[in-house]
GROMACS .gro file of C-alpha atoms in nm:
model
  487
    1MET     CA    1   0.000  -0.014  -0.006
    2LYS     CA    2   0.287   0.242   0.088
    3MET     CA    3   0.449   0.157  -0.258
    4LYS     CA    4   0.112   0.248  -0.430
    5ASN     CA    5   0.083   0.569  -0.244
    6SER     CA    6   0.437   0.651  -0.339
    7LEU     CA    7   0.360   0.581  -0.711
    8ASN     CA    8   0.061   0.803  -0.687
    9MET     CA    9   0.245   1.091  -0.523
   10LYS     CA   10   0.521   1.054  -0.793
   11ARG     CA   11   0.258   1.070  -1.064
   12LEU     CA   12   0.108   1.378  -0.913
   13GLY     CA   13   0.473   1.512  -0.886
   14ARG     CA   14   0.550   1.450  -1.257
   15VAL     CA   15   0.225   1.635  -1.355
   16ALA     CA   16   0.335   1.947  -1.135
   17ILE     CA   17   0.689   1.932  -1.296
   18MET     CA   18   0.537   1.913  -1.645
   19ALA     CA   19   0.295   2.186  -1.571
   20GLY     CA   20   0.602   2.418  -1.472
   21ALA     CA   21   0.790   2.330  -1.787
   22ILE     CA   22   0.496   2.393  -2.015
   23GLY     CA   23   0.459   2.726  -1.827
   24LEU     CA   24   0.813   2.837  -1.887
   25ALA     CA   25   0.776   2.720  -2.264
   26MET     CA   26   0.464   2.934  -2.283
   27ALA     CA   27   0.656   3.229  -2.108
   28GLY     CA   28   0.923   3.189  -2.379
   29CYS     CA   29   0.649   3.220  -2.648
   30LYS     CA   30   0.501   3.525  -2.502
   31ALA     CA   31   0.195   3.371  -2.364
   32PRO     CA   32  -0.110   3.618  -2.350
   33SER     CA   33  -0.230   3.753  -2.035
   34LEU     CA   34  -0.572   3.889  -1.936
   35LEU     CA   35  -0.640   4.253  -2.010
   36PRO     CA   36  -0.731   4.478  -1.716
   37THR     CA   37  -1.073   4.497  -1.855
   38GLU     CA   38  -1.105   4.125  -1.870
   39ARG     CA   39  -0.962   4.039  -1.523
   40MET     CA   40  -1.229   4.029  -1.258
   41GLN     CA   41  -1.175   4.310  -0.984
   42LEU     CA   42  -1.239   4.161  -0.641
   43PRO     CA   43  -1.298   4.353  -0.323
   44ASP     CA   44  -0.997   4.400  -0.102
   45THR     CA   45  -1.152   4.194   0.183
   46TYR     CA   46  -1.437   3.953   0.263
   47ALA     CA   47  -1.743   4.125   0.445
   48GLY     CA   48  -1.667   4.143   0.810
   49ASN     CA   49  -1.309   4.030   0.781
   50ASP     CA   50  -0.973   4.167   0.818
   51THR     CA   51  -0.691   4.202   0.556
   52ASP     CA   52  -0.470   3.934   0.688
   53THR     CA   53  -0.319   3.739   0.378
   54THR     CA   54  -0.259   3.422   0.583
   55THR     CA   55  -0.493   3.163   0.416
   56ILE     CA   56  -0.548   2.785   0.487
   57ALA     CA   57  -0.545   2.727   0.111
   58ARG     CA   58  -0.162   2.702   0.154
   59LEU     CA   59  -0.208   2.418   0.418
   60PRO     CA   60  -0.152   2.067   0.273
   61TRP     CA   61  -0.449   1.862   0.366
   62THR     CA   62  -0.247   1.619   0.589
   63VAL     CA   63  -0.187   1.925   0.807
   64PHE     CA   64  -0.546   2.058   0.794
   65PHE     CA   65  -0.697   1.727   0.900
   66PRO     CA   66  -0.582   1.612   1.250
   67ASP     CA   67  -0.764   1.268   1.238
   68THR     CA   68  -0.524   1.010   1.134
   69THR     CA   69  -0.801   0.763   1.043
   70LEU     CA   70  -0.952   1.013   0.804
   71GLN     CA   71  -0.600   1.091   0.669
   72GLY     CA   72  -0.574   0.728   0.585
   73TYR     CA   73  -0.895   0.708   0.405
   74ILE     CA   74  -0.817   1.022   0.200
   75GLN     CA   75  -0.499   0.866   0.086
   76GLU     CA   76  -0.663   0.553  -0.025
   77ALA     CA   77  -0.936   0.755  -0.214
   78LEU     CA   78  -0.661   0.947  -0.411
   79ARG     CA   79  -0.498   0.611  -0.519
   80ASN     CA   80  -0.803   0.413  -0.602
   81ASN     CA   81  -1.105   0.651  -0.673
   82HIS     CA   82  -1.218   0.586  -1.029
   83SER     CA   83  -1.330   0.940  -1.099
   84PHE     CA   84  -0.998   1.088  -0.996
   85GLN     CA   85  -0.824   0.841  -1.203
   86GLN     CA   86  -1.032   0.950  -1.502
   87ALA     CA   87  -0.921   1.322  -1.439
   88LEU     CA   88  -0.553   1.204  -1.441
   89GLU     CA   89  -0.597   1.051  -1.780
   90GLN     CA   90  -0.777   1.359  -1.918
   91VAL     CA   91  -0.447   1.536  -1.847
   92SER     CA   92  -0.268   1.272  -2.060
   93LEU     CA   93  -0.515   1.332  -2.340
   94ALA     CA   94  -0.454   1.708  -2.331
   95ARG     CA   95  -0.085   1.674  -2.319
   96SER     CA   96  -0.109   1.478  -2.644
   97GLN     CA   97  -0.283   1.777  -2.790
   98VAL     CA   98   0.026   1.990  -2.698
   99ARG     CA   99   0.260   1.752  -2.882
  100LEU     CA  100   0.043   1.776  -3.189
  101GLY     CA  101   0.054   2.154  -3.172
  102LYS     CA  102   0.437   2.150  -3.135
  103GLY     CA  103   0.473   1.902  -3.419
  104ALA     CA  104   0.284   2.141  -3.656
  105LEU     CA  105   0.580   2.393  -3.609
  106LEU     CA  106   0.835   2.135  -3.721
  107PRO     CA  107   0.906   2.006  -4.075
  108GLU     CA  108   0.720   1.691  -4.184
  109VAL     CA  109   0.994   1.447  -4.282
  110THR     CA  110   0.933   1.096  -4.436
  111LEU     CA  111   1.175   0.825  -4.541
  112GLY     CA  112   1.055   0.619  -4.847
  113MET     CA  113   1.168   0.328  -5.051
  114GLU     CA  114   0.995   0.228  -5.391
  115SER     CA  115   1.063  -0.023  -5.650
  116GLY     CA  116   0.850  -0.138  -5.951
  117VAL     CA  117   0.840  -0.248  -6.303
  118GLN     CA  118   0.630  -0.123  -6.598
  119ARG     CA  119   0.615  -0.203  -6.976
  120PHE     CA  120   0.505   0.062  -7.219
  121GLY     CA  121   0.324  -0.015  -7.529
  122GLU     CA  122   0.509   0.035  -7.847
  123TYR     CA  123   0.253   0.273  -8.001
  124THR     CA  124   0.260   0.505  -7.705
  125MET     CA  125   0.451   0.827  -7.648
  126ASP     CA  126   0.660   0.675  -7.373
  127GLY     CA  127   0.723   0.360  -7.581
  128VAL     CA  128   0.830   0.547  -7.876
  129GLY     CA  129   1.036   0.790  -7.675
  130ASN     CA  130   1.224   0.524  -7.495
  131SER     CA  131   1.318   0.338  -7.815
  132THR     CA  132   1.448   0.642  -7.978
  133THR     CA  133   1.647   0.741  -7.667
  134ASN     CA  134   1.864   0.409  -7.666
  135THR     CA  135   2.077   0.523  -7.964
  136PRO     CA  136   2.414   0.351  -8.033
  137ASP     CA  137   2.617   0.645  -7.929
  138LEU     CA  138   2.463   0.616  -7.574
  139ALA     CA  139   2.643   0.414  -7.311
  140LYS     CA  140   2.498   0.052  -7.296
  141ASP     CA  141   2.445   0.099  -6.914
  142LYS     CA  142   2.226   0.391  -6.980
  143HIS     CA  143   1.980   0.232  -7.217
  144ILE     CA  144   1.617   0.243  -7.074
  145PRO     CA  145   1.524  -0.134  -7.015
  146ASP     CA  146   1.200  -0.273  -7.153
  147PRO     CA  147   1.023  -0.348  -6.927
  148TYR     CA  148   1.108  -0.040  -6.742
  149ARG     CA  149   1.234  -0.101  -6.376
  150ASN     CA  150   1.253   0.184  -6.115
  151PHE     CA  151   1.440   0.163  -5.775
  152GLN     CA  152   1.421   0.474  -5.547
  153LEU     CA  153   1.518   0.551  -5.197
  154GLY     CA  154   1.513   0.890  -5.030
  155LEU     CA  155   1.395   1.154  -4.784
  156SER     CA  156   1.131   1.399  -4.837
  157PHE     CA  157   1.016   1.703  -4.625
  158GLN     CA  158   0.739   1.963  -4.625
  159TRP     CA  159   0.737   2.253  -4.368
  160GLU     CA  160   0.484   2.546  -4.354
  161ALA     CA  161   0.667   2.854  -4.226
  162ASP     CA  162   0.500   3.011  -3.933
  163VAL     CA  163   0.535   3.361  -4.086
  164TRP     CA  164   0.222   3.508  -3.912
  165GLY     CA  165   0.240   3.315  -3.582
  166LYS     CA  166  -0.085   3.106  -3.672
  167LEU     CA  167   0.071   2.776  -3.591
  168THR     CA  168   0.223   2.918  -3.269
  169ASP     CA  169  -0.119   3.041  -3.163
  170ARG     CA  170  -0.258   2.698  -3.216
  171LYS     CA  171   0.013   2.537  -3.001
  172ARG     CA  172  -0.041   2.804  -2.731
  173ALA     CA  173  -0.408   2.723  -2.726
  174ALA     CA  174  -0.330   2.351  -2.678
  175ALA     CA  175  -0.084   2.419  -2.401
  176LEU     CA  176  -0.321   2.646  -2.221
  177ARG     CA  177  -0.587   2.381  -2.245
  178TRP     CA  178  -0.341   2.133  -2.110
  179MET     CA  179  -0.302   2.363  -1.816
  180LYS     CA  180  -0.670   2.382  -1.776
  181SER     CA  181  -0.689   2.009  -1.760
  182ILE     CA  182  -0.413   2.020  -1.479
  183GLU     CA  183  -0.638   2.255  -1.305
  184ALA     CA  184  -0.961   2.031  -1.351
  185MET     CA  185  -0.756   1.743  -1.216
  186ARG     CA  186  -0.658   1.960  -0.905
  187LEU     CA  187  -1.021   2.052  -0.857
  188ALA     CA  188  -1.111   1.690  -0.870
  189HIS     CA  189  -0.841   1.635  -0.619
  190THR     CA  190  -0.987   1.879  -0.361
  191LEU     CA  191  -1.333   1.781  -0.432
  192LEU     CA  192  -1.250   1.410  -0.349
  193ILE     CA  193  -1.088   1.520  -0.028
  194SER     CA  194  -1.384   1.720   0.092
  195GLU     CA  195  -1.627   1.452  -0.016
  196VAL     CA  196  -1.443   1.185   0.193
  197ALA     CA  197  -1.427   1.413   0.484
  198THR     CA  198  -1.787   1.517   0.475
  199GLN     CA  199  -1.908   1.146   0.443
  200TYR     CA  200  -1.682   1.060   0.726
  201PHE     CA  201  -1.801   1.337   0.949
  202GLU     CA  202  -2.172   1.253   0.880
  203LEU     CA  203  -2.097   0.884   0.970
  204VAL     CA  204  -1.956   0.976   1.308
  205GLY     CA  205  -2.274   1.191   1.355
  206LEU     CA  206  -2.499   0.893   1.283
  207ASP     CA  207  -2.307   0.690   1.546
  208LYS     CA  208  -2.389   0.950   1.802
  209GLN     CA  209  -2.745   0.976   1.686
  210ARG     CA  210  -2.771   0.584   1.717
  211THR     CA  211  -2.637   0.614   2.086
  212VAL     CA  212  -2.889   0.882   2.175
  213LEU     CA  213  -3.179   0.693   2.028
  214ARG     CA  214  -3.071   0.374   2.193
  215SER     CA  215  -3.064   0.555   2.546
  216ALA     CA  216  -3.401   0.726   2.473
  217LEU     CA  217  -3.539   0.388   2.371
  218GLN     CA  218  -3.424   0.243   2.693
  219THR     CA  219  -3.595   0.533   2.887
  220ALA     CA  220  -3.915   0.489   2.689
  221ARG     CA  221  -3.918   0.113   2.777
  222ASN     CA  222  -3.867   0.181   3.138
  223ALA     CA  223  -4.141   0.438   3.134
  224TYR     CA  224  -4.370   0.188   2.958
  225HIS     CA  225  -4.304  -0.078   3.219
  226LEU     CA  226  -4.369   0.167   3.509
  227THR     CA  227  -4.683   0.300   3.374
  228ASN     CA  228  -4.809  -0.053   3.307
  229GLU     CA  229  -4.742  -0.151   3.675
  230LEU     CA  230  -4.922   0.167   3.788
  231MET     CA  231  -5.216   0.079   3.561
  232LYS     CA  232  -5.245  -0.254   3.724
  233GLU     CA  233  -5.273  -0.071   4.063
  234GLY     CA  234  -5.535   0.158   3.940
  235GLU     CA  235  -5.318   0.481   3.954
  236VAL     CA  236  -5.298   0.559   3.583
  237THR     CA  237  -5.529   0.464   3.282
  238ARG     CA  238  -5.465   0.251   2.955
  239LEU     CA  239  -5.425   0.592   2.766
  240SER     CA  240  -5.099   0.665   2.959
  241VAL     CA  241  -4.975   0.307   2.891
  242ASP     CA  242  -5.048   0.338   2.509
  243GLN     CA  243  -4.886   0.681   2.480
  244PHE     CA  244  -4.554   0.532   2.634
  245ARG     CA  245  -4.595   0.231   2.403
  246SER     CA  246  -4.641   0.447   2.111
  247ARG     CA  247  -4.329   0.652   2.195
  248ARG     CA  248  -4.134   0.337   2.235
  249LEU     CA  249  -4.228   0.218   1.882
  250GLN     CA  250  -4.146   0.567   1.725
  251LEU     CA  251  -3.792   0.545   1.885
  252GLU     CA  252  -3.756   0.198   1.748
  253GLU     CA  253  -3.836   0.288   1.391
  254LEU     CA  254  -3.602   0.595   1.436
  255LEU     CA  255  -3.319   0.361   1.539
  256LEU     CA  256  -3.374   0.120   1.250
  257SER     CA  257  -3.360   0.413   1.008
  258THR     CA  258  -3.042   0.544   1.153
  259GLU     CA  259  -2.883   0.208   1.138
  260GLN     CA  260  -2.986   0.192   0.768
  261GLN     CA  261  -2.834   0.523   0.701
  262ILE     CA  262  -2.510   0.413   0.883
  263GLN     CA  263  -2.488   0.121   0.637
  264ASP     CA  264  -2.561   0.336   0.338
  265LYS     CA  265  -2.298   0.579   0.446
  266GLU     CA  266  -2.025   0.310   0.485
  267ARG     CA  267  -2.112   0.199   0.142
  268ALA     CA  268  -2.078   0.543   0.008
  269ILE     CA  269  -1.739   0.590   0.162
  270ALA     CA  270  -1.632   0.240   0.019
  271VAL     CA  271  -1.726   0.362  -0.337
  272LEU     CA  272  -1.515   0.676  -0.289
  273LEU     CA  273  -1.225   0.451  -0.182
  274GLY     CA  274  -1.267   0.226  -0.475
  275ARG     CA  275  -1.343  -0.073  -0.240
  276PHE     CA  276  -1.641  -0.307  -0.180
  277PRO     CA  277  -1.833  -0.240   0.133
  278PHE     CA  278  -1.634  -0.269   0.461
  279ALA     CA  279  -1.655  -0.174   0.823
  280VAL     CA  280  -1.528   0.191   0.830
  281ARG     CA  281  -1.329   0.271   1.133
  282ARG     CA  282  -1.386   0.626   1.277
  283VAL     CA  283  -1.326   0.828   1.591
  284SER     CA  284  -1.606   0.902   1.854
  285PHE     CA  285  -1.818   1.202   1.828
  286GLU     CA  286  -1.663   1.360   2.126
  287GLN     CA  287  -1.327   1.324   1.983
  288LEU     CA  288  -1.433   1.462   1.643
  289CYS     CA  289  -1.574   1.777   1.815
  290SER     CA  290  -1.253   1.833   2.010
  291TYR     CA  291  -1.050   1.891   1.691
  292GLU     CA  292  -0.983   2.245   1.600
  293TYR     CA  293  -0.970   2.356   1.235
  294PRO     CA  294  -0.780   2.662   1.119
  295ALA     CA  295  -1.016   2.904   0.946
  296GLU     CA  296  -0.781   3.181   0.795
  297ALA     CA  297  -0.943   3.295   0.473
  298GLY     CA  298  -0.689   3.552   0.356
  299VAL     CA  299  -0.791   3.809   0.090
  300PRO     CA  300  -1.023   3.762  -0.198
  301ALA     CA  301  -0.736   3.819  -0.452
  302GLN     CA  302  -0.582   3.497  -0.341
  303LEU     CA  303  -0.870   3.311  -0.484
  304LEU     CA  304  -0.726   3.374  -0.833
  305GLN     CA  305  -0.418   3.204  -0.732
  306HIS     CA  306  -0.562   2.904  -0.528
  307ARG     CA  307  -0.902   2.816  -0.665
  308PRO     CA  308  -0.853   2.545  -0.948
  309ASP     CA  309  -1.186   2.626  -1.114
  310VAL     CA  310  -1.090   2.996  -1.147
  311LYS     CA  311  -0.750   2.917  -1.273
  312ALA     CA  312  -0.916   2.674  -1.522
  313ALA     CA  313  -1.154   2.932  -1.640
  314GLU     CA  314  -0.872   3.184  -1.694
  315TYR     CA  315  -0.681   2.932  -1.899
  316GLU     CA  316  -0.972   2.867  -2.116
  317LEU     CA  317  -1.018   3.232  -2.161
  318LEU     CA  318  -0.669   3.278  -2.267
  319ALA     CA  319  -0.674   2.966  -2.502
  320SER     CA  320  -0.993   3.107  -2.667
  321LYS     CA  321  -0.791   3.417  -2.732
  322ALA     CA  322  -0.519   3.214  -2.901
  323ASP     CA  323  -0.794   3.041  -3.099
  324ALA     CA  324  -0.938   3.373  -3.222
  325SER     CA  325  -0.578   3.496  -3.324
  326ALA     CA  326  -0.513   3.183  -3.505
  327ALA     CA  327  -0.865   3.205  -3.686
  328ARG     CA  328  -0.787   3.564  -3.795
  329LYS     CA  329  -0.435   3.478  -3.933
  330ALA     CA  330  -0.600   3.194  -4.141
  331PHE     CA  331  -0.689   3.471  -4.394
  332PHE     CA  332  -0.327   3.557  -4.458
  333PRO     CA  333  -0.099   3.361  -4.727
  334SER     CA  334   0.082   3.051  -4.624
  335LEU     CA  335   0.442   2.987  -4.731
  336VAL     CA  336   0.514   2.607  -4.774
  337ILE     CA  337   0.873   2.480  -4.844
  338GLY     CA  338   0.931   2.126  -4.954
  339GLY     CA  339   1.204   1.900  -5.111
  340SER     CA  340   1.335   1.554  -5.144
  341GLY     CA  341   1.657   1.373  -5.192
  342GLY     CA  342   1.775   1.023  -5.246
  343TYR     CA  343   1.893   0.761  -5.505
  344ASN     CA  344   1.709   0.671  -5.811
  345ALA     CA  345   1.803   0.439  -6.091
  346PHE     CA  346   1.641   0.184  -6.330
  347ASP     CA  347   1.944  -0.065  -6.277
  348LEU     CA  348   1.976  -0.243  -5.940
  349ASP     CA  349   2.362  -0.232  -5.977
  350LYS     CA  350   2.364   0.153  -6.027
  351TRP     CA  351   2.115   0.222  -5.748
  352PHE     CA  352   2.350   0.359  -5.508
  353THR     CA  353   2.613   0.496  -5.739
  354SER     CA  354   2.692   0.859  -5.646
  355PRO     CA  355   2.667   1.122  -5.784
  356ALA     CA  356   2.517   0.947  -6.098
  357SER     CA  357   2.207   0.798  -5.911
  358LEU     CA  358   2.177   1.101  -5.664
  359THR     CA  359   1.850   1.305  -5.718
  360TYR     CA  360   1.720   1.600  -5.516
  361SER     CA  361   1.454   1.871  -5.552
  362LEU     CA  362   1.378   2.184  -5.344
  363ALA     CA  363   1.058   2.402  -5.394
  364ALA     CA  364   0.864   2.668  -5.207
  365GLY     CA  365   0.508   2.805  -5.259
  366ILE     CA  366   0.278   3.070  -5.146
  367THR     CA  367  -0.103   2.996  -5.120
  368ALA     CA  368  -0.372   3.240  -5.007
  369PRO     CA  369  -0.726   3.137  -4.957
  370ILE     CA  370  -0.967   3.285  -5.219
  371PHE     CA  371  -1.283   3.068  -5.227
  372GLN     CA  372  -1.270   2.973  -4.860
  373GLN     CA  373  -1.351   3.323  -4.734
  374ASN     CA  374  -1.685   3.231  -4.606
  375ARG     CA  375  -1.573   2.926  -4.435
  376LEU     CA  376  -1.284   3.118  -4.265
  377ARG     CA  377  -1.518   3.407  -4.166
  378ALA     CA  378  -1.756   3.165  -3.996
  379LEU     CA  379  -1.470   2.992  -3.817
  380TRP     CA  380  -1.333   3.357  -3.706
  381SER     CA  381  -1.689   3.448  -3.588
  382ASP     CA  382  -1.731   3.130  -3.396
  383ALA     CA  383  -1.371   3.175  -3.241
  384LYS     CA  384  -1.477   3.535  -3.113
  385SER     CA  385  -1.801   3.406  -2.983
  386GLN     CA  386  -1.626   3.125  -2.788
  387GLN     CA  387  -1.379   3.399  -2.645
  388ARG     CA  388  -1.691   3.603  -2.527
  389ILE     CA  389  -1.852   3.290  -2.365
  390ALA     CA  390  -1.510   3.207  -2.203
  391LEU     CA  391  -1.491   3.551  -2.069
  392LEU     CA  392  -1.838   3.545  -1.919
  393ASP     CA  393  -1.768   3.201  -1.773
  394TYR     CA  394  -1.458   3.336  -1.613
  395HIS     CA  395  -1.636   3.632  -1.451
  396LYS     CA  396  -1.903   3.401  -1.328
  397THR     CA  397  -1.666   3.158  -1.181
  398VAL     CA  398  -1.480   3.434  -0.973
  399LEU     CA  399  -1.796   3.572  -0.856
  400THR     CA  400  -1.924   3.240  -0.746
  401ALA     CA  401  -1.609   3.158  -0.578
  402TYR     CA  402  -1.626   3.500  -0.378
  403SER     CA  403  -1.981   3.461  -0.290
  404GLU     CA  404  -1.920   3.103  -0.181
  405VAL     CA  405  -1.642   3.190   0.062
  406SER     CA  406  -1.816   3.495   0.192
  407GLY     CA  407  -2.113   3.290   0.274
  408LEU     CA  408  -1.924   3.017   0.458
  409LEU     CA  409  -1.739   3.276   0.665
  410THR     CA  410  -2.069   3.439   0.767
  411ALA     CA  411  -2.198   3.088   0.846
  412SER     CA  412  -1.882   2.981   1.037
  413ALA     CA  413  -1.885   3.304   1.250
  414LYS     CA  414  -2.221   3.237   1.369
  415MET     CA  415  -2.174   2.868   1.426
  416LYS     CA  416  -1.991   2.893   1.760
  417ASP     CA  417  -2.266   3.077   1.933
  418ARG     CA  418  -2.539   2.837   1.788
  419ARG     CA  419  -2.348   2.547   1.919
  420ALA     CA  420  -2.313   2.704   2.268
  421PHE     CA  421  -2.694   2.785   2.275
  422LYS     CA  422  -2.787   2.428   2.159
  423GLN     CA  423  -2.553   2.284   2.420
  424GLU     CA  424  -2.725   2.469   2.707
  425GLU     CA  425  -3.065   2.394   2.569
  426SER     CA  426  -2.979   2.034   2.568
  427ARG     CA  427  -2.860   2.038   2.933
  428ILE     CA  428  -3.182   2.213   3.041
  429HIS     CA  429  -3.391   1.944   2.864
  430HIS     CA  430  -3.193   1.657   3.026
  431ARG     CA  431  -3.267   1.812   3.366
  432SER     CA  432  -3.627   1.839   3.273
  433ILE     CA  433  -3.649   1.471   3.203
  434TYR     CA  434  -3.518   1.387   3.534
  435ASN     CA  435  -3.745   1.619   3.720
  436ALA     CA  436  -4.067   1.510   3.532
  437THR     CA  437  -3.980   1.144   3.594
  438GLU     CA  438  -3.935   1.186   3.955
  439MET     CA  439  -4.243   1.393   3.991
  440PHE     CA  440  -4.443   1.153   3.798
  441LYS     CA  441  -4.339   0.874   4.028
  442VAL     CA  442  -4.474   1.059   4.333
  443GLY     CA  443  -4.781   1.181   4.146
  444PHE     CA  444  -4.692   1.553   4.110
  445ALA     CA  445  -4.664   1.532   3.729
  446GLY     CA  446  -4.881   1.356   3.458
  447TYR     CA  447  -4.739   1.122   3.205
  448LEU     CA  448  -4.782   1.375   2.928
  449ASP     CA  449  -4.523   1.600   3.111
  450VAL     CA  450  -4.285   1.301   3.101
  451LEU     CA  451  -4.343   1.239   2.746
  452SER     CA  452  -4.317   1.598   2.649
  453ALA     CA  453  -3.993   1.638   2.837
  454ASP     CA  454  -3.851   1.333   2.671
  455GLU     CA  455  -3.940   1.421   2.321
  456ARG     CA  456  -3.797   1.779   2.360
  457PHE     CA  457  -3.469   1.631   2.499
  458VAL     CA  458  -3.417   1.360   2.212
  459SER     CA  459  -3.525   1.623   1.948
  460CYS     CA  460  -3.274   1.891   2.088
  461GLU     CA  461  -2.997   1.622   2.135
  462LEU     CA  462  -3.029   1.525   1.771
  463GLU     CA  463  -3.024   1.888   1.662
  464ARG     CA  464  -2.708   1.935   1.871
  465ILE     CA  465  -2.541   1.657   1.698
  466ALA     CA  466  -2.632   1.768   1.350
  467LEU     CA  467  -2.522   2.126   1.432
  468ASN     CA  468  -2.168   1.983   1.550
  469ILE     CA  469  -2.127   1.776   1.238
  470GLU     CA  470  -2.239   2.081   1.026
  471ALA     CA  471  -1.955   2.290   1.195
  472CYS     CA  472  -1.707   2.034   1.097
  473LYS     CA  473  -1.834   2.021   0.733
  474LEU     CA  474  -1.829   2.408   0.721
  475SER     CA  475  -1.456   2.394   0.793
  476VAL     CA  476  -1.406   2.149   0.520
  477LEU     CA  477  -1.615   2.351   0.274
  478LEU     CA  478  -1.429   2.674   0.354
  479TYR     CA  479  -1.098   2.489   0.306
  480ARG     CA  480  -1.217   2.355  -0.038
  481ALA     CA  481  -1.373   2.707  -0.120
  482LEU     CA  482  -1.051   2.878  -0.084
  483GLY     CA  483  -0.865   2.648  -0.307
  484GLY     CA  484  -0.713   2.422  -0.017
  485GLY     CA  485  -0.633   2.040  -0.040
  486LEU     CA  486  -0.421   2.049  -0.348
  487PRO     CA  487  -0.135   1.810  -0.414
   0.00000   0.00000   0.00000
């Protein structure tokens, strides 16, 4: 398992190194940058937050999550999750397109060998011409044979000179989309981490919910047996016994539903890990709530550096600009240079005689589109439309990222007080249950008081559990929204 983990980390490392290499190559080609009017201008700070540039987005996920059990599951998911592996393969596909774009700038060189035999008719131009060529004063070894044999071996090349930079623009667009695929892979990386953590937290919450329901069920059973005995003594009616029995049945159904949810959650985690269902190990609810997660958001401008979806949208916008530039330059003439060289003879013995059998050719041509103007204009119009769409998508992605982080910060700021209020409410309800039960035993309270106190406590306790799990999930969502969890 350690070896697989090492291989996966090495693979991610190679992707990062290649991303840096292609970035340098693009810089050498004067890669385009967003214009001031295109770049989204974000506020200096998030609403209600300071201007501290410290951000949890720079923290590795192994540092952000203190739970070692959860860390192990995240590592396994990154190795085996099928969707994430597909994202890695998409990077390989995009890298192939970069190779194609780079190859278009180089000459196309081919090596060929050809041999054949042909007989010309005597009453044809070739037949008559060959017969008149074989004159007595011509050397015997230069006489054209009948049938005519041909042996040829040589190299040929063809190269379109990138005079206007059209091919460079296409290469740049392919490189930018490769960078976009890398950001898409990084987005899949951080989404997978947050999904595993969220499912894990919910599973821990369901464990605690099951414990609370079991305890409440035992209390309901005791109350049912007590009222049943009191009914036999004539102190309560059948109505009170039925009410407690109904409460017990309700709690048993809730317990069965919770146990089913636990099994479903374990299966969901197993799918994320690329495994068949298994017994998921996890910490206790109390231990999970004791963990402290950092919450430094930094400044909004850092979203442009750390959010994979924002960077992917920016790369797509730059690629669409390169596409539009290439489409515009398609109207200009093209300069194509070609040539060939090698050995050619009709006699096998003379095939490689140099320089007698040596041949070569060199040519250059300029072509300009005339009857393709409508097609080229349509392609150029499409490219400009795609550029405008990419610009709108970039602005939308940046705005969504800012709004998402701002909303999570607001929710996180209020979560601490909400948890404290719910904790105090739960403590009061727990005390009410004890008092109502004791008063019911001595006849100072009715069975409805006991039922009401028990229902309020169980409901409050389930809400408290959900609130604490929501707080953990908010921390993970903020970490993801800021662009954290990247390799």
